[in-house]
PDB file of C-alpha atoms in Angstrom:
ATOM      1  CA  UNK A   1      -0.027   0.134   0.111  1.00  0.00           C
ATOM      2  CA  UNK A   2       1.281   3.345  -0.469  1.00  0.00           C
ATOM      3  CA  UNK A   3      -0.038   6.580   0.140  1.00  0.00           C
ATOM      4  CA  UNK A   4       0.899   9.757  -1.937  1.00  0.00           C
ATOM      5  CA  UNK A   5       0.802  13.603  -0.285  1.00  0.00           C
ATOM      6  CA  UNK A   6       0.553  16.343  -2.345  1.00  0.00           C
ATOM      7  CA  UNK A   7       0.873  19.894  -1.078  1.00  0.00           C
ATOM      8  CA  UNK A   8       0.435  23.317  -2.720  1.00  0.00           C
ATOM      9  CA  UNK A   9       1.693  25.928  -1.108  1.00  0.00           C
ATOM     10  CA  UNK A  10       0.752  29.710  -1.837  1.00  0.00           C
ATOM     11  CA  UNK A  11       2.348  32.816  -0.251  1.00  0.00           C
ATOM     12  CA  UNK A  12      -1.119  33.946   0.146  1.00  0.00           C
ATOM     13  CA  UNK A  13      -3.774  31.839   1.867  1.00  0.00           C
ATOM     14  CA  UNK A  14      -5.880  29.693  -0.106  1.00  0.00           C
ATOM     15  CA  UNK A  15      -9.736  30.597  -0.052  1.00  0.00           C
ATOM     16  CA  UNK A  16     -11.478  27.691   2.159  1.00  0.00           C
ATOM     17  CA  UNK A  17     -14.698  27.900  -0.133  1.00  0.00           C
ATOM     18  CA  UNK A  18     -12.590  27.446  -3.553  1.00  0.00           C
ATOM     19  CA  UNK A  19     -10.876  24.733  -2.429  1.00  0.00           C
ATOM     20  CA  UNK A  20     -14.330  23.039  -1.369  1.00  0.00           C
ATOM     21  CA  UNK A  21     -15.493  23.941  -4.726  1.00  0.00           C
ATOM     22  CA  UNK A  22     -12.591  22.640  -6.343  1.00  0.00           C
ATOM     23  CA  UNK A  23     -12.816  19.284  -4.086  1.00  0.00           C
ATOM     24  CA  UNK A  24     -16.822  18.706  -4.900  1.00  0.00           C
ATOM     25  CA  UNK A  25     -15.856  19.458  -8.833  1.00  0.00           C
ATOM     26  CA  UNK A  26     -12.785  16.664  -8.434  1.00  0.00           C
ATOM     27  CA  UNK A  27     -14.790  14.394  -6.332  1.00  0.00           C
ATOM     28  CA  UNK A  28     -16.526  11.776  -9.202  1.00  0.00           C
ATOM     29  CA  UNK A  29     -13.734  11.576 -11.294  1.00  0.00           C
ATOM     30  CA  UNK A  30     -12.003   9.119  -8.060  1.00  0.00           C
ATOM     31  CA  UNK A  31     -15.181   7.508  -7.033  1.00  0.00           C
ATOM     32  CA  UNK A  32     -14.931   3.939  -7.339  1.00  0.00           C
ATOM     33  CA  UNK A  33     -11.716   4.682  -9.400  1.00  0.00           C
ATOM     34  CA  UNK A  34      -9.624   1.087  -9.666  1.00  0.00           C
ATOM     35  CA  UNK A  35      -6.797   0.655  -6.675  1.00  0.00           C
ATOM     36  CA  UNK A  36      -7.760   3.996  -5.227  1.00  0.00           C
ATOM     37  CA  UNK A  37      -8.319   3.414  -1.844  1.00  0.00           C
ATOM     38  CA  UNK A  38      -9.470   6.972  -0.508  1.00  0.00           C
ATOM     39  CA  UNK A  39      -8.862  10.743  -1.269  1.00  0.00           C
ATOM     40  CA  UNK A  40      -8.743  13.969   0.803  1.00  0.00           C
ATOM     41  CA  UNK A  41      -8.815  17.422   0.136  1.00  0.00           C
ATOM     42  CA  UNK A  42      -7.315  19.229   2.656  1.00  0.00           C
ATOM     43  CA  UNK A  43      -6.636  23.025   4.136  1.00  0.00           C
ATOM     44  CA  UNK A  44      -4.154  23.314   6.386  1.00  0.00           C
ATOM     45  CA  UNK A  45      -4.775  25.555   9.956  1.00  0.00           C
ATOM     46  CA  UNK A  46      -2.898  28.456   8.290  1.00  0.00           C
ATOM     47  CA  UNK A  47      -4.386  28.365   4.937  1.00  0.00           C
ATOM     48  CA  UNK A  48      -1.709  28.440   2.971  1.00  0.00           C
ATOM     49  CA  UNK A  49      -1.068  24.905   1.912  1.00  0.00           C
ATOM     50  CA  UNK A  50      -3.928  22.699   0.625  1.00  0.00           C
ATOM     51  CA  UNK A  51      -2.613  18.742   0.862  1.00  0.00           C
ATOM     52  CA  UNK A  52      -4.514  16.031  -1.309  1.00  0.00           C
ATOM     53  CA  UNK A  53      -3.452  12.604   0.423  1.00  0.00           C
ATOM     54  CA  UNK A  54      -4.288   9.171  -1.776  1.00  0.00           C
ATOM     55  CA  UNK A  55      -3.967   5.909  -0.631  1.00  0.00           C
ATOM     56  CA  UNK A  56      -3.304   3.292  -3.330  1.00  0.00           C
ATOM     57  CA  UNK A  57      -3.774  -0.588  -2.873  1.00  0.00           C
ATOM     58  CA  UNK A  58      -0.774  -0.972  -5.501  1.00  0.00           C
ATOM     59  CA  UNK A  59       2.192   0.860  -5.254  1.00  0.00           C
ATOM     60  CA  UNK A  60       2.282   1.043  -9.606  1.00  0.00           C
ATOM     61  CA  UNK A  61      -1.177   2.478  -9.842  1.00  0.00           C
ATOM     62  CA  UNK A  62      -0.040   5.021  -7.224  1.00  0.00           C
ATOM     63  CA  UNK A  63       2.964   5.999  -8.363  1.00  0.00           C
ATOM     64  CA  UNK A  64       1.782   5.914 -12.540  1.00  0.00           C
ATOM     65  CA  UNK A  65      -0.984   8.271 -11.614  1.00  0.00           C
ATOM     66  CA  UNK A  66       0.741  11.344 -10.863  1.00  0.00           C
ATOM     67  CA  UNK A  67       2.047  11.950 -14.836  1.00  0.00           C
ATOM     68  CA  UNK A  68       3.787  15.554 -16.024  1.00  0.00           C
ATOM     69  CA  UNK A  69       0.230  16.372 -17.951  1.00  0.00           C
ATOM     70  CA  UNK A  70      -1.151  15.732 -14.317  1.00  0.00           C
ATOM     71  CA  UNK A  71       0.807  17.953 -12.642  1.00  0.00           C
ATOM     72  CA  UNK A  72       0.413  20.517 -15.348  1.00  0.00           C
ATOM     73  CA  UNK A  73      -3.957  20.141 -14.982  1.00  0.00           C
ATOM     74  CA  UNK A  74      -3.639  20.459 -11.055  1.00  0.00           C
ATOM     75  CA  UNK A  75      -0.897  23.291 -11.285  1.00  0.00           C
ATOM     76  CA  UNK A  76      -3.262  25.404 -13.164  1.00  0.00           C
ATOM     77  CA  UNK A  77      -6.425  24.576 -10.578  1.00  0.00           C
ATOM     78  CA  UNK A  78      -4.765  25.496  -7.576  1.00  0.00           C
ATOM     79  CA  UNK A  79      -2.382  28.398  -9.401  1.00  0.00           C
ATOM     80  CA  UNK A  80       0.670  26.635  -7.965  1.00  0.00           C
ATOM     81  CA  UNK A  81       2.792  23.698  -8.537  1.00  0.00           C
ATOM     82  CA  UNK A  82       2.187  20.220  -6.475  1.00  0.00           C
ATOM     83  CA  UNK A  83       5.127  19.188  -4.026  1.00  0.00           C
ATOM     84  CA  UNK A  84       4.357  14.991  -4.525  1.00  0.00           C
ATOM     85  CA  UNK A  85       5.611  12.735  -1.590  1.00  0.00           C
ATOM     86  CA  UNK A  86       5.476   9.044  -2.097  1.00  0.00           C
ATOM     87  CA  UNK A  87       5.174   7.359   1.615  1.00  0.00           C
ATOM     88  CA  UNK A  88       5.231   3.505   2.563  1.00  0.00           C
ATOM     89  CA  UNK A  89       1.779   2.939   4.255  1.00  0.00           C
ATOM     90  CA  UNK A  90       3.094   0.277   6.883  1.00  0.00           C
ATOM     91  CA  UNK A  91       0.019   0.007   9.067  1.00  0.00           C
ATOM     92  CA  UNK A  92      -3.411   1.805   8.710  1.00  0.00           C
ATOM     93  CA  UNK A  93      -6.668   1.709  10.887  1.00  0.00           C
ATOM     94  CA  UNK A  94     -10.212   1.860   9.397  1.00  0.00           C
ATOM     95  CA  UNK A  95     -13.090   2.929  11.543  1.00  0.00           C
ATOM     96  CA  UNK A  96     -15.016   3.950   8.697  1.00  0.00           C
ATOM     97  CA  UNK A  97     -17.188   0.723   9.599  1.00  0.00           C
ATOM     98  CA  UNK A  98     -17.887   1.118  12.833  1.00  0.00           C
TER      99      UNK A  98
END
């Protein structure tokens, strides 16, 4: 299992309502996506970093998703290029079914 943390950092604060709108508009393609366990859209406490976290069942799918074309697309959406970090998930707790 692999986690991917995608961070967009601005010098000014992100507008929370704009990010919520982006999350709502971009949600559809991720629902039911093969290999994607979950994706979250987040805003840090200071409002200067928008972060998206993905959990993939398969390393190859997780890494191959972030193409140069996708990076260009999300740079246009968020207004700044992302920093992409790949994380080895060594344990996971899922309380969603309880």
